[in-house]
Coordinates of C-alpha atoms and ligand atoms in Angstrom, one line a residue:
M1 CA -99.3 -190.1 42.9
L2 CA -100.4 -189.4 39.3
Y3 CA -101.1 -186.0 37.7
Y4 CA -103.8 -185.1 35.3
S5 CA -104.0 -182.2 32.9
T6 CA -106.6 -179.4 33.6
R7 CA -107.5 -179.8 29.9
K8 CA -108.2 -183.5 30.4
K9 CA -106.8 -184.4 26.9
A10 CA -103.4 -185.7 27.9
P11 CA -102.5 -189.0 29.6
A12 CA -101.9 -189.0 33.3
A13 CA -98.3 -188.2 34.2
S14 CA -95.9 -189.4 36.9
L15 CA -94.4 -186.9 39.2
S16 CA -91.1 -186.9 37.3
E17 CA -92.9 -186.4 34.0
A18 CA -95.1 -183.6 35.4
V19 CA -92.1 -181.7 36.7
T20 CA -89.8 -182.2 33.8
K21 CA -92.5 -181.3 31.3
G22 CA -94.0 -178.4 33.2
L23 CA -96.9 -177.9 30.9
A24 CA -99.0 -181.0 29.8
P25 CA -98.9 -181.8 26.1
D26 CA -102.5 -180.6 25.6
G27 CA -101.5 -177.2 27.0
G28 CA -103.1 -177.8 30.4
L29 CA -101.6 -177.6 33.8
Y30 CA -100.9 -180.6 35.9
M31 CA -102.9 -181.3 39.1
P32 CA -102.5 -184.1 41.6
E33 CA -105.2 -186.9 41.3
Q34 CA -105.8 -186.9 45.0
M35 CA -106.4 -184.0 47.3
G36 CA -108.2 -185.2 50.4
L37 CA -108.1 -184.0 54.0
L38 CA -104.9 -184.5 56.0
P39 CA -105.3 -186.6 59.2
E40 CA -107.2 -184.8 62.0
D41 CA -104.4 -185.2 64.5
F42 CA -102.0 -183.3 62.2
F43 CA -104.2 -180.2 62.7
K44 CA -104.0 -180.7 66.5
R45 CA -100.2 -181.2 66.5
M46 CA -99.4 -178.5 63.9
Y47 CA -99.5 -175.6 66.5
S48 CA -96.5 -177.0 68.3
M49 CA -94.5 -178.1 65.3
D50 CA -91.8 -176.1 63.5
F51 CA -92.0 -175.0 59.9
Q52 CA -89.8 -177.7 58.4
D53 CA -91.6 -180.5 60.2
I54 CA -95.0 -179.1 59.1
A55 CA -93.7 -178.8 55.5
F56 CA -92.4 -182.3 55.5
E57 CA -95.7 -183.8 56.6
V58 CA -97.5 -181.9 53.8
A59 CA -94.9 -182.9 51.3
M60 CA -95.2 -186.6 52.4
Y61 CA -98.9 -186.5 51.5
F62 CA -98.2 -185.5 47.9
L63 CA -94.7 -187.0 47.2
G64 CA -94.3 -189.8 49.8
N65 CA -94.9 -192.5 47.3
D66 CA -92.6 -191.1 44.7
L67 CA -89.4 -190.4 46.7
P68 CA -87.6 -192.1 49.6
A69 CA -88.7 -190.3 52.8
G70 CA -85.1 -189.4 53.8
E71 CA -84.5 -187.8 50.4
L72 CA -87.7 -185.8 50.6
K73 CA -86.9 -184.7 54.2
R74 CA -83.5 -183.4 53.1
M75 CA -85.1 -181.5 50.2
V76 CA -87.7 -179.9 52.4
Y77 CA -85.2 -179.0 55.1
D78 CA -82.7 -177.6 52.7
T79 CA -85.3 -175.5 50.8
L80 CA -86.6 -174.0 54.0
D81 CA -83.4 -173.1 55.8
F82 CA -84.5 -169.5 56.3
P83 CA -87.1 -168.1 58.7
V84 CA -90.7 -167.3 57.7
P85 CA -92.0 -165.2 60.6
L86 CA -95.5 -164.1 61.2
V87 CA -95.2 -160.5 62.2
H88 CA -98.0 -158.7 64.1
I89 CA -98.7 -155.2 62.6
H90 CA -101.8 -154.1 64.6
D91 CA -104.9 -155.5 66.2
R92 CA -105.3 -159.0 64.8
L93 CA -103.7 -158.2 61.5
C94 CA -100.4 -159.9 60.7
T95 CA -98.1 -160.5 57.8
L96 CA -96.3 -163.7 56.9
E97 CA -92.8 -162.5 55.8
L98 CA -91.6 -164.6 52.9
F99 CA -88.7 -162.5 52.0
H100 CA -85.9 -163.9 54.2
G101 CA -84.6 -166.3 51.5
P102 CA -81.5 -165.7 49.3
T103 CA -83.1 -163.3 46.8
M104 CA -85.6 -161.9 49.3
A105 CA -88.8 -162.8 47.5
F106 CA -91.3 -165.7 48.1
K107 CA -90.3 -167.2 44.8
D108 CA -87.2 -168.6 46.6
V109 CA -89.4 -171.2 48.2
G110 CA -90.7 -172.6 44.9
A111 CA -87.5 -172.3 43.0
R112 CA -85.3 -173.9 45.6
F113 CA -87.7 -176.9 46.0
M114 CA -88.0 -177.3 42.3
A115 CA -84.2 -177.3 41.9
R116 CA -83.8 -180.0 44.4
L117 CA -86.5 -182.2 43.0
L118 CA -85.3 -181.8 39.5
G119 CA -81.7 -182.4 40.7
Y120 CA -82.9 -185.7 42.2
F121 CA -84.6 -186.9 39.0
T122 CA -81.6 -185.8 36.9
R123 CA -79.3 -187.8 39.2
C124 CA -81.5 -190.8 38.7
D125 CA -81.4 -190.7 34.9
H126 CA -77.9 -189.4 34.3
Q127 CA -78.7 -186.9 31.6
E128 CA -77.8 -183.2 31.9
L129 CA -80.9 -181.0 32.1
N130 CA -81.1 -177.5 30.8
V131 CA -83.5 -175.1 32.4
L132 CA -84.6 -172.1 30.3
V133 CA -86.2 -169.2 32.0
A134 CA -87.4 -165.8 30.6
T135 CA -87.6 -163.1 33.3
S136 CA -88.5 -159.6 33.9
G137 CA -86.7 -159.7 37.3
D138 CA -87.8 -161.7 40.3
T139 CA -88.2 -165.1 38.7
G140 CA -84.8 -165.1 37.1
S141 CA -83.0 -164.3 40.4
A142 CA -85.0 -166.9 42.4
V143 CA -84.5 -169.6 39.8
A144 CA -80.8 -168.8 39.2
N145 CA -80.0 -168.9 43.0
G146 CA -82.3 -171.9 43.6
F147 CA -80.5 -174.0 40.9
F148 CA -77.0 -172.6 41.6
Q149 CA -74.5 -175.5 42.0
I150 CA -77.2 -178.2 41.6
P151 CA -75.3 -181.0 39.9
G152 CA -76.4 -182.1 36.4
I153 CA -78.4 -178.9 35.7
R154 CA -77.6 -175.9 33.7
V155 CA -79.7 -172.7 33.7
F156 CA -80.1 -170.1 31.0
V157 CA -81.7 -166.9 32.2
L158 CA -83.0 -164.6 29.3
Y159 CA -83.8 -161.1 30.3
P160 CA -84.5 -157.8 28.4
R161 CA -81.4 -155.6 28.4
G162 CA -81.8 -152.4 30.4
L163 CA -85.3 -153.3 31.5
V164 CA -84.4 -155.1 34.8
S165 CA -83.5 -153.2 37.9
T166 CA -79.8 -153.1 38.9
V167 CA -80.3 -155.1 42.1
Q168 CA -82.2 -157.8 40.3
E169 CA -79.7 -158.0 37.4
K170 CA -76.8 -158.5 39.9
Q171 CA -78.7 -161.4 41.5
F172 CA -78.6 -163.6 38.5
T173 CA -75.6 -162.3 36.5
T174 CA -72.9 -162.7 39.2
L175 CA -73.3 -166.3 40.1
G176 CA -71.4 -168.0 37.2
G177 CA -70.9 -171.7 37.4
N178 CA -74.0 -173.5 36.0
I179 CA -75.9 -170.3 35.6
T180 CA -75.7 -168.4 32.3
A181 CA -77.2 -164.9 32.0
I182 CA -78.3 -163.8 28.6
S183 CA -79.1 -160.2 28.0
V184 CA -81.5 -160.0 25.0
E185 CA -81.8 -156.8 22.9
G186 CA -85.5 -156.7 23.2
T187 CA -88.5 -156.9 25.6
F188 CA -89.6 -159.5 28.1
D189 CA -92.0 -160.8 25.5
D190 CA -89.1 -161.3 23.1
C191 CA -87.3 -163.4 25.7
Q192 CA -90.4 -165.5 26.3
T193 CA -90.9 -166.0 22.6
I194 CA -87.3 -167.3 22.2
V195 CA -87.8 -169.7 25.1
K196 CA -91.1 -171.0 23.6
Q197 CA -89.4 -171.5 20.2
A198 CA -86.6 -173.4 21.9
F199 CA -89.1 -175.9 23.4
A200 CA -90.8 -176.3 20.0
D201 CA -87.6 -176.8 18.0
E202 CA -87.1 -180.5 17.2
E203 CA -83.4 -180.3 16.4
L204 CA -82.6 -178.5 19.6
N205 CA -84.6 -181.0 21.7
R206 CA -82.8 -183.9 20.1
H207 CA -79.5 -182.3 21.1
M208 CA -80.3 -181.5 24.7
K209 CA -82.9 -182.1 27.4
L210 CA -84.8 -178.8 28.0
T211 CA -87.2 -177.8 30.7
S212 CA -88.8 -174.6 31.9
A213 CA -88.9 -173.2 35.5
N214 CA -91.9 -170.9 35.2
S215 CA -94.6 -170.8 37.8
I216 CA -96.9 -173.3 36.1
N217 CA -94.6 -176.1 37.2
W218 CA -96.1 -178.2 39.9
A219 CA -92.7 -178.4 41.6
R220 CA -92.9 -174.6 42.2
L221 CA -96.5 -174.6 43.3
L222 CA -96.6 -177.4 45.8
P223 CA -94.0 -176.1 48.3
Q224 CA -95.9 -172.8 48.4
S225 CA -98.7 -174.6 50.2
F226 CA -96.4 -175.4 53.1
Y227 CA -96.2 -171.8 54.5
Y228 CA -99.9 -171.4 54.7
F229 CA -100.0 -174.1 57.4
W230 CA -97.1 -172.4 59.1
G231 CA -98.9 -169.0 59.0
V232 CA -101.9 -170.5 60.7
A233 CA -99.8 -172.5 63.2
Q234 CA -98.1 -169.2 64.2
L235 CA -101.4 -167.4 64.5
G236 CA -102.4 -170.0 67.0
R237 CA -105.7 -171.4 68.1
D238 CA -108.8 -169.4 69.2
T239 CA -108.4 -166.8 66.5
G240 CA -111.9 -166.5 65.2
D241 CA -112.3 -166.9 61.5
I242 CA -109.0 -166.6 59.6
V243 CA -108.7 -164.5 56.5
C244 CA -105.7 -164.6 54.2
A245 CA -104.8 -162.0 51.6
V246 CA -102.3 -162.9 48.8
P247 CA -100.8 -160.3 46.4
S248 CA -101.4 -162.0 43.1
G249 CA -100.2 -161.9 39.5
N250 CA -100.0 -165.3 37.9
F251 CA -102.1 -166.7 40.8
G252 CA -99.7 -169.5 41.7
N253 CA -99.2 -168.3 45.3
I254 CA -102.9 -168.0 46.1
C255 CA -103.7 -171.3 44.3
A256 CA -101.2 -173.0 46.7
G257 CA -103.2 -171.5 49.6
L258 CA -106.4 -172.9 48.2
I259 CA -104.8 -176.3 47.9
A260 CA -103.9 -176.0 51.6
K261 CA -107.5 -175.2 52.4
R262 CA -108.6 -178.2 50.4
L263 CA -106.3 -180.4 52.6
G264 CA -108.2 -179.1 55.6
L265 CA -106.3 -175.9 56.7
P266 CA -108.7 -173.7 58.7
V267 CA -108.6 -170.5 56.6
A268 CA -112.2 -169.2 56.2
H269 CA -111.6 -166.9 53.3
F270 CA -108.9 -165.9 50.8
I271 CA -108.5 -162.5 49.2
A272 CA -106.8 -162.1 45.8
A273 CA -105.1 -158.7 46.1
T274 CA -104.1 -157.3 42.7
N275 CA -103.0 -154.0 41.2
I276 CA -105.1 -152.5 38.4
N277 CA -104.6 -155.6 36.3
D278 CA -107.8 -156.9 37.8
I279 CA -108.8 -159.7 35.5
V280 CA -109.5 -162.1 38.3
P281 CA -111.2 -159.7 40.7
Q282 CA -113.5 -158.9 37.7
Y283 CA -114.2 -162.6 37.2
L284 CA -115.0 -163.0 40.9
K285 CA -117.4 -160.2 40.7
N286 CA -119.3 -161.1 37.5
G287 CA -118.2 -164.5 36.3
N288 CA -116.5 -163.3 33.1
F289 CA -112.9 -164.1 32.6
N290 CA -111.5 -161.6 30.1
P291 CA -107.7 -161.7 29.8
R292 CA -106.2 -158.5 28.3
P293 CA -102.8 -157.0 27.8
S294 CA -101.2 -156.0 31.1
V295 CA -100.7 -152.4 32.2
A296 CA -97.4 -151.4 34.0
T297 CA -97.7 -150.6 37.7
I298 CA -95.4 -150.0 40.6
A299 CA -96.2 -153.5 41.9
N300 CA -94.7 -154.9 38.6
A301 CA -94.3 -158.5 39.6
M302 CA -98.1 -158.6 39.4
D303 CA -98.4 -157.0 36.0
V304 CA -100.1 -160.0 34.4
G305 CA -102.9 -159.8 31.9
N306 CA -103.6 -163.5 31.6
P307 CA -102.9 -165.2 34.9
S308 CA -101.5 -168.7 34.1
N309 CA -102.5 -170.5 37.2
F310 CA -106.2 -169.4 36.9
A311 CA -106.9 -172.7 35.1
R312 CA -105.9 -174.6 38.2
I313 CA -108.2 -172.6 40.4
I314 CA -111.1 -173.2 38.0
D315 CA -110.2 -176.9 38.1
L316 CA -110.1 -177.0 41.9
Y317 CA -113.7 -175.8 42.0
H318 CA -114.9 -177.8 38.9
G319 CA -115.6 -174.5 37.2
S320 CA -118.3 -173.3 39.6
H321 CA -118.2 -169.6 39.9
E322 CA -120.5 -169.8 42.9
N323 CA -118.1 -172.0 44.8
I324 CA -115.0 -170.1 43.8
S325 CA -116.5 -166.8 44.9
R326 CA -117.5 -168.3 48.3
D327 CA -113.8 -169.0 49.1
I328 CA -112.1 -166.1 47.3
S329 CA -112.8 -162.4 46.8
G330 CA -110.8 -159.9 44.9
F331 CA -109.4 -156.5 46.0
V332 CA -107.8 -154.0 43.6
S333 CA -105.3 -151.3 44.5
T334 CA -104.1 -148.4 42.3
D335 CA -100.5 -147.1 42.3
E336 CA -101.6 -144.1 44.3
Q337 CA -103.3 -146.3 46.9
I338 CA -100.2 -148.5 47.1
R339 CA -98.0 -145.5 47.8
L340 CA -100.4 -144.0 50.4
T341 CA -100.6 -147.4 52.1
I342 CA -96.8 -147.8 52.3
K343 CA -96.6 -144.3 53.9
D344 CA -99.6 -144.8 56.2
V345 CA -98.5 -148.2 57.6
Y346 CA -94.9 -146.9 58.1
T347 CA -96.0 -143.7 59.8
N348 CA -98.7 -145.2 62.0
H349 CA -97.4 -148.7 62.7
G350 CA -93.7 -148.6 62.0
Y351 CA -93.9 -151.4 59.5
L352 CA -92.4 -151.0 56.0
L353 CA -94.3 -152.7 53.2
D354 CA -93.1 -153.3 49.7
P355 CA -95.5 -152.3 46.9
H356 CA -96.9 -155.9 46.5
G357 CA -97.4 -156.5 50.2
A358 CA -99.1 -153.1 50.3
T359 CA -101.9 -154.5 48.1
G360 CA -102.2 -157.5 50.5
Y361 CA -102.4 -155.2 53.6
R362 CA -105.1 -153.0 52.0
A363 CA -107.2 -156.0 51.0
L364 CA -106.9 -157.6 54.4
K365 CA -107.6 -154.4 56.4
S366 CA -110.7 -153.7 54.4
C367 CA -112.0 -157.2 55.0
M368 CA -111.2 -157.2 58.7
D369 CA -112.8 -153.8 59.2
N370 CA -116.0 -155.3 57.9
H371 CA -115.7 -158.5 60.0
P372 CA -114.3 -157.5 63.4
S373 CA -114.2 -161.0 64.8
T374 CA -111.7 -162.2 62.3
S375 CA -107.9 -162.6 62.5
G376 CA -105.7 -162.6 59.4
F377 CA -102.4 -162.4 57.7
F378 CA -101.3 -161.3 54.3
I379 CA -98.3 -162.6 52.5
E380 CA -95.4 -160.1 52.3
T381 CA -94.0 -161.4 48.9
A382 CA -90.8 -159.3 48.7
H383 CA -88.4 -157.3 50.8
P384 CA -89.2 -153.5 50.5
A385 CA -85.5 -152.8 49.6
K386 CA -86.0 -154.7 46.3
F387 CA -88.1 -151.7 45.3
T388 CA -86.0 -149.0 46.8
E389 CA -87.1 -146.0 44.6
I390 CA -90.8 -146.6 45.0
V391 CA -90.6 -147.2 48.8
E392 CA -88.2 -144.3 49.4
S393 CA -90.3 -141.9 47.5
S394 CA -93.4 -143.1 49.3
I395 CA -92.1 -142.5 52.8
N396 CA -89.7 -139.6 51.9
Q397 CA -86.8 -141.4 53.6
E398 CA -83.9 -143.5 52.5
I399 CA -83.7 -147.1 53.4
A400 CA -80.8 -149.5 53.8
L401 CA -79.9 -152.3 51.5
P402 CA -80.0 -155.5 53.6
P403 CA -76.9 -157.8 53.5
N404 CA -78.7 -160.4 51.4
L405 CA -79.1 -158.0 48.6
A406 CA -75.9 -156.0 49.2
R407 CA -73.8 -159.2 48.9
F408 CA -74.4 -159.3 45.1
S409 CA -73.6 -155.6 44.5
N410 CA -69.7 -155.9 44.5
K411 CA -69.6 -159.0 42.4
I412 CA -68.7 -158.9 38.7
S413 CA -71.5 -159.6 36.2
Q414 CA -70.9 -162.2 33.5
I415 CA -73.4 -161.5 30.7
V416 CA -73.8 -163.0 27.2
E417 CA -75.3 -160.4 24.9
M418 CA -77.6 -161.5 22.2
P419 CA -80.0 -160.1 19.6
A420 CA -83.7 -160.9 20.0
S421 CA -83.3 -163.9 17.7
F422 CA -84.1 -167.6 18.3
E423 CA -81.4 -168.6 15.7
A424 CA -78.7 -166.8 17.7
F425 CA -79.9 -168.5 20.9
K426 CA -79.9 -171.9 19.3
E427 CA -76.5 -171.5 17.8
F428 CA -75.2 -170.5 21.2
L429 CA -76.7 -173.5 22.9
I430 CA -75.4 -176.0 20.2
Ligands
PLP1 C1 -94.3 -163.2 41.5 C2 -94.7 -162.2 42.5 C3 -96.0 -162.0 42.9 C4 -97.2 -162.7 42.3 O1 -97.2 -164.1 42.6 P1 -98.1 -165.1 41.7 O2 -97.9 -166.4 42.3 O3 -97.7 -164.9 40.3 O4 -99.5 -164.6 41.9 C5 -96.3 -161.1 43.9 N1 -95.3 -160.4 44.5 C6 -94.0 -160.5 44.2 C7 -92.9 -159.7 44.8 C8 -93.6 -161.5 43.2 O5 -92.3 -161.6 42.8

């Protein structure tokens, strides 16, 4: 299958070009040229299939002509070797827990799949690939763990010194091997600027093959569509209309859900749950898309002022605000509402939310209260223990660190320290 750029000013790209480039040369995002309905019988069989088999069928639709089926099957099965359970909270309101992977956030799915796909293409063309990633926390740990020990690929994680939580820092500084952690004396924006300069530097690009692992990459987005099918399959038949709420920042996760819907998945409506960085909820309300600098919140993985995957959503609906707002609505939560929700759901239903999941719960609950015949699930994007201080202070109780997070804490960090300077980074790489 070929991929076009959302800005329509770049030539069509093959899968391998689209995923090694990440961004199209015209600055647009790659989209697959075909997105029709999956066969009707798949939607009948789906309810008795397991997650990996469902994922493989969806993956075949997009990638079946680009990779040998056996290779693709191994990629999908390896990526999804952890459970993604649908957990019932109350009434017909459920959550799809996407935090059982190695770094306990949903980004594990995209990062692990992308690592395997890039590993395959790198094996085919025998040239070492260098992945650069700037992170404020979650992305760095998911990418580092996803790419750890993938042959032919080296990863450089740039993060702002002292501005990443201890748990998160341990997750990408203790791996060693093909993962190099670089602590930059500056902010997240400085890290991102250095990475962008690296991609633009001709000398550096002559020297080594560089690519990025951020969420605009099709290889990270595509596998996220798999779990929406699995969520619906676990919910079962005869559910009434299904509503799905997605805690959103760069809008990659919800975009993958909308792609699943386009393939025929019976979800009636999506809700984009955000913190007070409500650029997209505002757009859904009044049709005006006004990016602005992000504001810090306690759901910080969603502190985004210019959501990068929004261009894909616009493209999916040919720019029609009317059609977009038929399928998606927005729902905004303040820090205080997030804390109250964590406390309330824990006290009344015995379920512990993380701050991001809490925005999803609130959005879904409000919609289901207004539409009593619906069923629904929200995506729980991270394990609550990744945000210990916020969760503990919300419920006035200590929580345990799960083994997946604790296993990093005794390991020794290996960190390269660097000033916020592209020249220093370039010298280090060469
Ligand atoms: C990245 C992230 C999000 C936002 O996902 P997008 O795909 O950027 O919308 C939400 N919650 C957590 C925990 C995240 O790490």
